[in-house]
Short mmCIF file of N, CA and C and ligand atoms in Angstrom, two decimals:
data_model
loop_
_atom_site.label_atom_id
_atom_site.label_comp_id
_atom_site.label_asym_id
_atom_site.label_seq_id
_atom_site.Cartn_x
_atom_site.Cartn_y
_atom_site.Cartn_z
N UNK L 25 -21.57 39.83 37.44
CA UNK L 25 -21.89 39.25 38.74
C UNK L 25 -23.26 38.58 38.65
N UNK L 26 -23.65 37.51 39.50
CA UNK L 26 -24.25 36.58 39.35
C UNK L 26 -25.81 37.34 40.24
N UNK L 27 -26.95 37.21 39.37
CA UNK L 27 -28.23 37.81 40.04
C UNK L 27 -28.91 36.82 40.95
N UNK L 28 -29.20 37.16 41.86
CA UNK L 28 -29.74 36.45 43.41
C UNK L 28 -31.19 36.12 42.72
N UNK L 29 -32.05 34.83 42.69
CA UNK L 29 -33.19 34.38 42.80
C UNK L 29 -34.07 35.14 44.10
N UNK L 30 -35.41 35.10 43.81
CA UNK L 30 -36.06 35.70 45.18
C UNK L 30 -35.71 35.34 46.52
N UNK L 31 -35.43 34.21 46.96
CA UNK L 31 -34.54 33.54 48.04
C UNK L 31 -32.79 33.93 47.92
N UNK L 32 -32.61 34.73 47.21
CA UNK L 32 -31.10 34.62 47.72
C UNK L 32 -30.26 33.21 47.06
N UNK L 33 -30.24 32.49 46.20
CA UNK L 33 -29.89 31.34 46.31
C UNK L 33 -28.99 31.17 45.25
N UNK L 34 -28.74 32.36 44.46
CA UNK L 34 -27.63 32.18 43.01
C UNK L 34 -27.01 31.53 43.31
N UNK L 35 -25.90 32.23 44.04
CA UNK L 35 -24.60 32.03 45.12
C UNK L 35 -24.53 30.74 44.75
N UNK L 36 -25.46 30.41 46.12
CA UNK L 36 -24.95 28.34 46.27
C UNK L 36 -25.26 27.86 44.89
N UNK L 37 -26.43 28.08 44.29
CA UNK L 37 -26.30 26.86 42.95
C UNK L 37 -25.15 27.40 41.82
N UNK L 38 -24.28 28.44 41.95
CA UNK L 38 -23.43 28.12 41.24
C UNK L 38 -22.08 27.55 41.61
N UNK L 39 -22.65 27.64 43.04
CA UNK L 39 -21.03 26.88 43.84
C UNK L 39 -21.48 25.18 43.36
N UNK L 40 -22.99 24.83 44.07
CA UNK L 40 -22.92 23.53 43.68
C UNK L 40 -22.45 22.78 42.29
N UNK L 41 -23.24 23.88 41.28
CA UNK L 41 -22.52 23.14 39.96
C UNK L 41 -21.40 23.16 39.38
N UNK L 42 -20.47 23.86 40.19
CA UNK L 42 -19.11 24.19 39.91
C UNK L 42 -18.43 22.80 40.73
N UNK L 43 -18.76 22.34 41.79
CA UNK L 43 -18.80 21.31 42.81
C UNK L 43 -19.04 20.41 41.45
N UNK L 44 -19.90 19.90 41.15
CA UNK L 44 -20.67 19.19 40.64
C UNK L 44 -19.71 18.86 39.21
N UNK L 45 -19.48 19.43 38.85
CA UNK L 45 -19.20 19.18 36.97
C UNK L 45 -17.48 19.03 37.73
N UNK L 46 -17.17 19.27 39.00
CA UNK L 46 -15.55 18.77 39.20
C UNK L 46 -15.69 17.50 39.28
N UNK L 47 -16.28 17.21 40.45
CA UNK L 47 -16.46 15.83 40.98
C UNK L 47 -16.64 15.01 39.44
N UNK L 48 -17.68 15.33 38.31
CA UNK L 48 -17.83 14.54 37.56
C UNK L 48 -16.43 13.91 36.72
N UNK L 49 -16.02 15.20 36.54
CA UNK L 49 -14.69 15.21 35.99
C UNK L 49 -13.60 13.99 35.91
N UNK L 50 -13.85 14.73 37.33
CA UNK L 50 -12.74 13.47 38.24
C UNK L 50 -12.80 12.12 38.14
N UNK L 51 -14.29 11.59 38.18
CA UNK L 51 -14.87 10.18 38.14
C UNK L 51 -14.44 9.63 36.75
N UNK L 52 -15.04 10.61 35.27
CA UNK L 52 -14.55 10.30 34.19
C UNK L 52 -12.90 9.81 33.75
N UNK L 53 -12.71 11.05 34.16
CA UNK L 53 -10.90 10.46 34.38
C UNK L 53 -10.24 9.18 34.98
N UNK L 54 -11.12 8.99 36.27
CA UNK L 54 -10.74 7.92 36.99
C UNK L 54 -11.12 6.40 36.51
N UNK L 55 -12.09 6.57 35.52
CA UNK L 55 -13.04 5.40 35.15
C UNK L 55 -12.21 5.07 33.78
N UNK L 56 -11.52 5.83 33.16
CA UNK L 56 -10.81 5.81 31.64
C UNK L 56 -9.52 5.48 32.16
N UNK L 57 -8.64 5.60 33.23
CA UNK L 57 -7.39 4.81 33.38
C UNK L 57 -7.31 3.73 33.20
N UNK L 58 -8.17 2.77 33.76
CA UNK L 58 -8.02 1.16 33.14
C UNK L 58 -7.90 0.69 31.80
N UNK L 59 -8.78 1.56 31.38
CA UNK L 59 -8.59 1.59 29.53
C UNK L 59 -7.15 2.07 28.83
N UNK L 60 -6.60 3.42 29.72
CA UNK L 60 -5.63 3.77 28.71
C UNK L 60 -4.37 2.96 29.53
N UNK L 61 -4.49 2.45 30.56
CA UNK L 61 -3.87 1.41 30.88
C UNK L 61 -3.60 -0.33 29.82
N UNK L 62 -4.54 -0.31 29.57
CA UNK L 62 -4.72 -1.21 28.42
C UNK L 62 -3.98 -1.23 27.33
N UNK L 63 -3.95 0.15 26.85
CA UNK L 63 -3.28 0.37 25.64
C UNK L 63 -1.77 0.19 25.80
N UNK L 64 -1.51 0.04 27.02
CA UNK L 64 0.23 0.01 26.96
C UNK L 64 0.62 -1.07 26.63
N UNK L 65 2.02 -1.59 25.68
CA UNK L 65 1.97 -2.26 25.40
C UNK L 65 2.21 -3.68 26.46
N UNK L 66 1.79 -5.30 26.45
CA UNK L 66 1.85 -5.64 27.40
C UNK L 66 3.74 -6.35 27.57
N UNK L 67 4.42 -6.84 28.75
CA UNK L 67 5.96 -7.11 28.77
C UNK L 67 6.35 -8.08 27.72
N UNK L 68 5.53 -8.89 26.90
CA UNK L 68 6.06 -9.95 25.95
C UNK L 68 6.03 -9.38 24.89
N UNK L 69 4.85 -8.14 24.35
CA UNK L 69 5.56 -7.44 23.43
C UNK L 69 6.81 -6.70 23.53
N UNK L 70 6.82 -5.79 24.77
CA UNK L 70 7.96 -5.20 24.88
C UNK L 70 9.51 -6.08 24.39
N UNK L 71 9.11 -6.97 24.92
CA UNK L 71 10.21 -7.81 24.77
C UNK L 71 10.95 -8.75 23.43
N UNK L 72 10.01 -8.58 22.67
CA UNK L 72 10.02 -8.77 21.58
C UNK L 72 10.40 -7.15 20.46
N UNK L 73 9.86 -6.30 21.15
CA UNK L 73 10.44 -5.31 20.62
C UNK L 73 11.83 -4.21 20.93
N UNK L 74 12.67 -5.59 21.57
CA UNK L 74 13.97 -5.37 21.82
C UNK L 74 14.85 -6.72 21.55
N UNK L 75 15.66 -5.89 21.28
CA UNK L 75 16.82 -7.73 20.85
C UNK L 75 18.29 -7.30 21.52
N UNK L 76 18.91 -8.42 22.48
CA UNK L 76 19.64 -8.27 22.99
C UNK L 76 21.17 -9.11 22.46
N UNK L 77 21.80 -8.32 22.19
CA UNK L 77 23.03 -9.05 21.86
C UNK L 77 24.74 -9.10 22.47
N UNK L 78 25.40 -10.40 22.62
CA UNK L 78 26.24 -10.49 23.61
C UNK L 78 27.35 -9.63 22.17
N UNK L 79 28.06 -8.87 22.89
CA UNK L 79 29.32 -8.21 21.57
C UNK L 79 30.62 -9.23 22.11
N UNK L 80 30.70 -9.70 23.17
CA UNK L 80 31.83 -10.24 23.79
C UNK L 80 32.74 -11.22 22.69
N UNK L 81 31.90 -11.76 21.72
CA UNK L 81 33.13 -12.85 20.82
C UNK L 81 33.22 -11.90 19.60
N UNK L 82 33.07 -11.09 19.35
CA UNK L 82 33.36 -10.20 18.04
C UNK L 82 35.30 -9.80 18.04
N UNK L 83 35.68 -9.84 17.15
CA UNK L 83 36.92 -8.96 17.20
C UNK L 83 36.98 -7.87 16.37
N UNK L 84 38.00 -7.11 16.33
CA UNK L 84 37.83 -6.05 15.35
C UNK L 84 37.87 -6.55 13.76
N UNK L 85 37.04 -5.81 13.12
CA UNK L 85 36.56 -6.50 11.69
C UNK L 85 35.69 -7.42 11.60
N UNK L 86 35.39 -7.54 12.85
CA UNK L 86 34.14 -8.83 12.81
C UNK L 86 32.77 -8.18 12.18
N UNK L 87 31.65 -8.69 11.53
CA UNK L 87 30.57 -8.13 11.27
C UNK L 87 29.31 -9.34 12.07
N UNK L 88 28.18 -9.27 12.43
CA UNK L 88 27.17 -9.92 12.56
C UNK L 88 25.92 -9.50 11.97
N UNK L 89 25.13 -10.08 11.69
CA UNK L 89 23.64 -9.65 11.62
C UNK L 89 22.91 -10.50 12.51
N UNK L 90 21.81 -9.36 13.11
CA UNK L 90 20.33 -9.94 14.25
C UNK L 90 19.29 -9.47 13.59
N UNK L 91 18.29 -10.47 14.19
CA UNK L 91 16.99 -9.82 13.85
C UNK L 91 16.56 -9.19 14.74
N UNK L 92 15.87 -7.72 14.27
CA UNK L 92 15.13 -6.83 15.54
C UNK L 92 13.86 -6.64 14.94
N UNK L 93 12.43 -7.10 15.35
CA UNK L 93 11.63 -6.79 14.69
C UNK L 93 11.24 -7.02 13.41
N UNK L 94 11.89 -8.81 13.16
CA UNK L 94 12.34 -8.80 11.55
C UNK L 94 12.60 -8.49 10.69
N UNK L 95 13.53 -7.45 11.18
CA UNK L 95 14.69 -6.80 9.76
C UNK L 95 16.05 -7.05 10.44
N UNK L 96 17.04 -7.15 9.49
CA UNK L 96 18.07 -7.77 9.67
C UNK L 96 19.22 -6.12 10.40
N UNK L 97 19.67 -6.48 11.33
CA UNK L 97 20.36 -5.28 12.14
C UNK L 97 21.86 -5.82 11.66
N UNK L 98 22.89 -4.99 11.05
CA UNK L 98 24.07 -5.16 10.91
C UNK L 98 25.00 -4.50 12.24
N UNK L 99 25.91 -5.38 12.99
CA UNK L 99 26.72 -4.56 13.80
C UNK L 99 28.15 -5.13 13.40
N UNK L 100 29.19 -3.93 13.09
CA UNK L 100 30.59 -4.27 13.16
C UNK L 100 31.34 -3.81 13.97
N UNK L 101 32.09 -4.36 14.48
CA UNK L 101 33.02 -4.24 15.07
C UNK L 101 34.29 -3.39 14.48
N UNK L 102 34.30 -2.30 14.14
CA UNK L 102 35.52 -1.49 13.76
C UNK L 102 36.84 -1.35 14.24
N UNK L 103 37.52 -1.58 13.60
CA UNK L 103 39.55 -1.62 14.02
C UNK L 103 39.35 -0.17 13.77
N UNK L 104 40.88 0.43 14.80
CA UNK L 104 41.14 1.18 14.34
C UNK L 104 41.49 2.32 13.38
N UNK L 105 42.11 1.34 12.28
CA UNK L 105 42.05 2.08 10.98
C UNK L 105 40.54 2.27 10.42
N UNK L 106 40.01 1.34 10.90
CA UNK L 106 38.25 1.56 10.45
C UNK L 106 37.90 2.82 10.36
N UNK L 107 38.22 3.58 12.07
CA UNK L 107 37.42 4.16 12.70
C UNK L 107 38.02 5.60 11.90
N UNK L 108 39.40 5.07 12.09
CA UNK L 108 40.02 6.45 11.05
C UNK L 108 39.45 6.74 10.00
N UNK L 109 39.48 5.87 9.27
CA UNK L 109 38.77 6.31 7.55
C UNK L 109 37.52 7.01 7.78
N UNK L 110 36.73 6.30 8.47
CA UNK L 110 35.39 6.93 8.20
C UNK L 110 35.09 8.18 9.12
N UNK L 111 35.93 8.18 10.39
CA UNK L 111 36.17 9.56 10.51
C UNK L 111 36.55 10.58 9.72
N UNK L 112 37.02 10.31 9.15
CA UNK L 112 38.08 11.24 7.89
C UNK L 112 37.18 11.74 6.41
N UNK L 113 35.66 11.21 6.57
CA UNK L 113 35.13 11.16 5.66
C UNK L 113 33.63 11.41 5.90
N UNK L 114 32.87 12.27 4.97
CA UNK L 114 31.48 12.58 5.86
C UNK L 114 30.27 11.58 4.47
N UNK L 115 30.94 10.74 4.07
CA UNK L 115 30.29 10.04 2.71
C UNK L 115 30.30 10.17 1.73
N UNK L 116 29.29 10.02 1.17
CA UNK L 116 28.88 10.76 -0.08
C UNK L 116 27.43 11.26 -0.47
N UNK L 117 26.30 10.12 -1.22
CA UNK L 117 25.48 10.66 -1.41
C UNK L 117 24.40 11.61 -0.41
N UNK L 118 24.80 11.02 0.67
CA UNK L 118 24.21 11.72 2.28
C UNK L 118 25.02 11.82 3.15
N UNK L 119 25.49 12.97 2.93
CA UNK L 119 26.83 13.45 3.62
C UNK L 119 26.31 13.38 5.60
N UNK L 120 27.27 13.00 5.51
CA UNK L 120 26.78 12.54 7.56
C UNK L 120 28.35 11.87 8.29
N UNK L 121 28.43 12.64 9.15
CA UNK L 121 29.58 12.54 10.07
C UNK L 121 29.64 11.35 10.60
N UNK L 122 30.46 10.52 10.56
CA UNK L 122 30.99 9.41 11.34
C UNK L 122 30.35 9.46 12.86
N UNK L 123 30.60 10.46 13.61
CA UNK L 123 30.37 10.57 14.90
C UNK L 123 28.95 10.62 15.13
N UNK L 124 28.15 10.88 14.42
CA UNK L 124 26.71 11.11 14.87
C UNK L 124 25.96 10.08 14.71
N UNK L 125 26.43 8.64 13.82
CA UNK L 125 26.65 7.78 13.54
C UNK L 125 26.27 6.31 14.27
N UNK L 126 27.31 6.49 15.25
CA UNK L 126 27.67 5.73 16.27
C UNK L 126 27.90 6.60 17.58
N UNK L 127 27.86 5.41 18.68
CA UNK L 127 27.48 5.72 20.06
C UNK L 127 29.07 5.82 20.75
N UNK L 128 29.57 4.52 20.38
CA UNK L 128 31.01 4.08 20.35
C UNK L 128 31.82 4.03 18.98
N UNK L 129 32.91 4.55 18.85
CA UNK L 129 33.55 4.64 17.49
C UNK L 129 33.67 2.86 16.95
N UNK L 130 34.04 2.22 17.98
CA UNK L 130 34.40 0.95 17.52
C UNK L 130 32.82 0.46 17.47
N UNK L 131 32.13 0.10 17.73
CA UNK L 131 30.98 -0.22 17.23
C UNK L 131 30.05 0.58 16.39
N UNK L 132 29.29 -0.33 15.15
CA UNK L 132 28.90 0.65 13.97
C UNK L 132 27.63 -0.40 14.10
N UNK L 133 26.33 0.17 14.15
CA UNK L 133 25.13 -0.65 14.01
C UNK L 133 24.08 0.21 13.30
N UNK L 134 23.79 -0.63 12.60
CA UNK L 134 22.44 -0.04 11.33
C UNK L 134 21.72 -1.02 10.82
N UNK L 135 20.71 -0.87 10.06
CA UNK L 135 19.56 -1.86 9.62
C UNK L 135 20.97 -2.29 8.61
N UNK L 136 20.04 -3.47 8.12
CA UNK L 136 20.17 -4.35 7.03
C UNK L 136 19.45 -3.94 6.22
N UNK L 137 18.92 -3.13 5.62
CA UNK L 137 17.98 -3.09 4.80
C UNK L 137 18.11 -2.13 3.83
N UNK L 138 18.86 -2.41 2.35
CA UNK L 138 18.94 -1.15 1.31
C UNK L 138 17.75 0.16 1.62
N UNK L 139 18.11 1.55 1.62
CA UNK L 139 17.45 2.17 0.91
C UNK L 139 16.58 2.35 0.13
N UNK L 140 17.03 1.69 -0.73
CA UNK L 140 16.78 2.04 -2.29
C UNK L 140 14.85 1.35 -2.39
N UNK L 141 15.19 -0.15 -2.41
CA UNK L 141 14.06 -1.19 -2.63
C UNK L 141 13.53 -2.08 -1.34
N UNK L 142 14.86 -2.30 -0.31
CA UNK L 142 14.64 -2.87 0.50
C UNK L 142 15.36 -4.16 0.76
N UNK L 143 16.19 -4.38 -0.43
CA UNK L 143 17.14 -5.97 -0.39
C UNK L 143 17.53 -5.34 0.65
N UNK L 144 18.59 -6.78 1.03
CA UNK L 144 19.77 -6.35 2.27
C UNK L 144 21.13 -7.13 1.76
N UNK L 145 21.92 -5.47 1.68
CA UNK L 145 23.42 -5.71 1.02
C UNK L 145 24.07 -6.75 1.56
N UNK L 146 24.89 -7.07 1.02
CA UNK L 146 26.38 -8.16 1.76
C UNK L 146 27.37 -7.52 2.03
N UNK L 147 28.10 -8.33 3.15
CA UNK L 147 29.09 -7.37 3.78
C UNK L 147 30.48 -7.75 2.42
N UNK L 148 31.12 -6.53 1.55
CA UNK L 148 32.06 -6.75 0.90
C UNK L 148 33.05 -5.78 0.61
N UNK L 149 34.43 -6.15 1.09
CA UNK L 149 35.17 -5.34 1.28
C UNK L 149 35.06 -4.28 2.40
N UNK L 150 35.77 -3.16 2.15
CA UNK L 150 35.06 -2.38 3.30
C UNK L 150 33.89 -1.53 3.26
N UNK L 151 32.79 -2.68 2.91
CA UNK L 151 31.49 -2.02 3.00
C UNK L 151 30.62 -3.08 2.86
N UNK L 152 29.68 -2.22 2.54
CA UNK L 152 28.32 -3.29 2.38
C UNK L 152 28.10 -2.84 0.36
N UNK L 153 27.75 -4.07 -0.32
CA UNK L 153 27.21 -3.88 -1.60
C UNK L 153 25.98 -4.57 -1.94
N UNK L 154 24.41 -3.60 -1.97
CA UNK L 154 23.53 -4.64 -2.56
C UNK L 154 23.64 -4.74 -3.81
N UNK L 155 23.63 -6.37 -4.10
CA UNK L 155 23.26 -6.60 -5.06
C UNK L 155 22.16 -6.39 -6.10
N UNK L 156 21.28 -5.89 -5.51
CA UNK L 156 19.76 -5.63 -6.26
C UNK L 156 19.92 -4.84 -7.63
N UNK L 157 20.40 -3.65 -6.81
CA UNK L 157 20.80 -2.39 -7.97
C UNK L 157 22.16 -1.82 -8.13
N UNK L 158 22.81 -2.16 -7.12
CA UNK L 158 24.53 -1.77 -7.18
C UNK L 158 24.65 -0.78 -6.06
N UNK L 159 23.71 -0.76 -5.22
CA UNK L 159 24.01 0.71 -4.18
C UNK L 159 25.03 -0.16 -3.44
N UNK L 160 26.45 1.28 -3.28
CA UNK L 160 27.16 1.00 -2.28
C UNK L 160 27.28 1.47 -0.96
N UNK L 161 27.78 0.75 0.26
CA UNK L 161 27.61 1.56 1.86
C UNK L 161 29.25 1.66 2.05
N UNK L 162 29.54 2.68 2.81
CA UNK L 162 30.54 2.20 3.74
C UNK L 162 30.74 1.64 4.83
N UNK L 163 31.94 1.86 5.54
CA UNK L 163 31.61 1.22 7.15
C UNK L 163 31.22 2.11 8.39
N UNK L 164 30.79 2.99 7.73
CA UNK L 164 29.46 3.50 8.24
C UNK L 164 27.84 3.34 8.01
N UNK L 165 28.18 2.81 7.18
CA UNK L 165 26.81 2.71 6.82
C UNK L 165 26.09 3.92 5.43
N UNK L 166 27.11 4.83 5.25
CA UNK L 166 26.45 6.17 4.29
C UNK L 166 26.55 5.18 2.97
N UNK L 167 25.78 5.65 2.09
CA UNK L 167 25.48 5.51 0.82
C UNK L 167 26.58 6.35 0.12
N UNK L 168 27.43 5.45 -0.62
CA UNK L 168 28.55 5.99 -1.32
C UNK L 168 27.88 6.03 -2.90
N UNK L 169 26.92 5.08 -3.56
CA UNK L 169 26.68 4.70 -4.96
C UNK L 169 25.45 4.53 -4.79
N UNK L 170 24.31 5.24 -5.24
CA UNK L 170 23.36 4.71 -5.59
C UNK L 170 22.85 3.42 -7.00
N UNK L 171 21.63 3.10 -6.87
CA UNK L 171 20.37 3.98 -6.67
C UNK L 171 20.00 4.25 -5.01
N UNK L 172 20.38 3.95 -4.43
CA UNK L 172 20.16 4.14 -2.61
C UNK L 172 20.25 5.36 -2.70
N UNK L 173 18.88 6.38 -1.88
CA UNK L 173 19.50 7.48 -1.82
C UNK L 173 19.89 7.89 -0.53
N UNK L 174 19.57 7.01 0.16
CA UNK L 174 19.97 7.45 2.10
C UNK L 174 20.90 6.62 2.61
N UNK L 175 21.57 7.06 3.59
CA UNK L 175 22.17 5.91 4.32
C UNK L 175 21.49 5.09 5.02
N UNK L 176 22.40 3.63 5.04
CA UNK L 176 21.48 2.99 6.46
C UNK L 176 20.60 3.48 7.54
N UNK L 177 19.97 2.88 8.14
CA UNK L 177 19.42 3.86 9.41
C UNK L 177 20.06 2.89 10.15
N UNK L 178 20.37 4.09 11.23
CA UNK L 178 20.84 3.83 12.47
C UNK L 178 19.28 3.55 13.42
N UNK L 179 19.58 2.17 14.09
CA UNK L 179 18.24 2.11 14.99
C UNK L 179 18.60 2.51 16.24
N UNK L 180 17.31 2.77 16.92
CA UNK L 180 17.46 2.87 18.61
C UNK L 180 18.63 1.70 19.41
N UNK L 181 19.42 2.09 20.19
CA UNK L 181 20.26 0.57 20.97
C UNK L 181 20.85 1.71 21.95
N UNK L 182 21.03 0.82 22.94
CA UNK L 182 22.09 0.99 24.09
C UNK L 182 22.99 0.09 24.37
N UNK L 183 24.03 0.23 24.64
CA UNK L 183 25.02 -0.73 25.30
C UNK L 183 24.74 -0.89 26.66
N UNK L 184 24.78 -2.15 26.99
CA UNK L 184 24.58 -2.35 28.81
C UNK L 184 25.73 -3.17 29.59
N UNK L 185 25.98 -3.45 30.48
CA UNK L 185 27.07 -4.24 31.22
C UNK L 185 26.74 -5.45 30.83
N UNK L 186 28.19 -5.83 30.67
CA UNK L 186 28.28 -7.75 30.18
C UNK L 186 28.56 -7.33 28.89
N UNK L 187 28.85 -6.25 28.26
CA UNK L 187 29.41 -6.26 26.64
C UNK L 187 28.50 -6.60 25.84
N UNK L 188 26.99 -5.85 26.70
CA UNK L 188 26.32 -6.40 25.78
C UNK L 188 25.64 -5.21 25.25
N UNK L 189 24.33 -5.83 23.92
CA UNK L 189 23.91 -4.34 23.23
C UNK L 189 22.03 -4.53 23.38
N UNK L 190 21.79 -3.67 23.55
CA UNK L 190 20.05 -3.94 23.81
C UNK L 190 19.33 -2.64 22.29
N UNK L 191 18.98 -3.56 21.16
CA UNK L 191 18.51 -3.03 19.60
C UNK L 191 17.22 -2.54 20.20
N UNK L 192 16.74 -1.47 20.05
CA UNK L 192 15.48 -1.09 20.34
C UNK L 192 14.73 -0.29 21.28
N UNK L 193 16.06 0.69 21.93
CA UNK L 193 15.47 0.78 22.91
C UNK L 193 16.62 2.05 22.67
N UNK L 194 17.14 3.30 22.74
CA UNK L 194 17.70 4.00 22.38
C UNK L 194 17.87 4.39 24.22
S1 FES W 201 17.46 -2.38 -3.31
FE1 FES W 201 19.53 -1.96 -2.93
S2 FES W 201 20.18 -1.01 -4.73
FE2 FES W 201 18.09 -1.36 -5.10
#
């Protein structure tokens, strides 16, 4: 417990500086929002760090590539039998379920960008093959053949109304 000065006066000066170091508090805090306001990113980056794509002219077996962030985004369009196989199959060198995969069975989206070194495979047969070193993908995207030792990555995306897909934004 707090000892009284000859006047009696502990009391209040520890209320005041308890007063005192809040209020400061508060001001500090209030004076640093504009700043960490700052740091957010501003809407033309945002916007750039999303890529929007119409799926509406694709058919099944169709493949495209976009750029998101300048790397090349692969999306296919999977047929049925597609969806079968690679359901039916958890890969190889990085064993990974079809379903965890993808959002929608018929749509399959992943970077462009080998594993291994960083080329970006071609779409051949039912898969992707870089040429660089021989790594093979399926149509999932898993690494069937190295030297690749991972599968594609799957990036952030949502699907939105209008059949369309928004890369970047999970
Ligand atoms: S960069 Fe693709 S196999 Fe080496």
């Amino acid at each position: 417990m707090a000892e009284s000065d000859a006047l009696g006066n502990t009391g209040r000066r520890d209320f005041l500086l308890k007063v005192t170091t809040a209020v400061s508090g508060v001001g500090v805090a209030a004076a640093c929002l504009p700043f960490v306001a700052s740091m957010n990113p501003s809407s033309d980056v945002l916007a750039k760090a999303t890529t929007e794509f119409d799926l509406s002219g694709m058919n099944p077996g169709d493949m495209r590539t976009v750029a998101w962030q300048g790397k090349p985004i692969f999306i296919l369009r999977r047929s049925q039998e597609q969806i079968r196989e690679m359901e039916a199959s958890n890969g190889g060198l990085d064993p990974e379920p079809d379903r965890q995969r993808v959002k929608q069975p018929e749509w399959l989206v992943v970077s462009g960008v080998c594993t291994h070194m960083g080329c970006v495979p071609n779409r051949e047969g039912s898969g992707w093959l870089c040429h660089c070193h021989g790594s093979q993908f399926d149509d999932s995207g898993r690494v069937l053949r190295g030297p690749a030792p991972n599968n594609l990555e799957v990036p952030p995306y949502h699907f939105v109304a209008g059949n369309k897909i928004i890369i970047g934004q999970a």
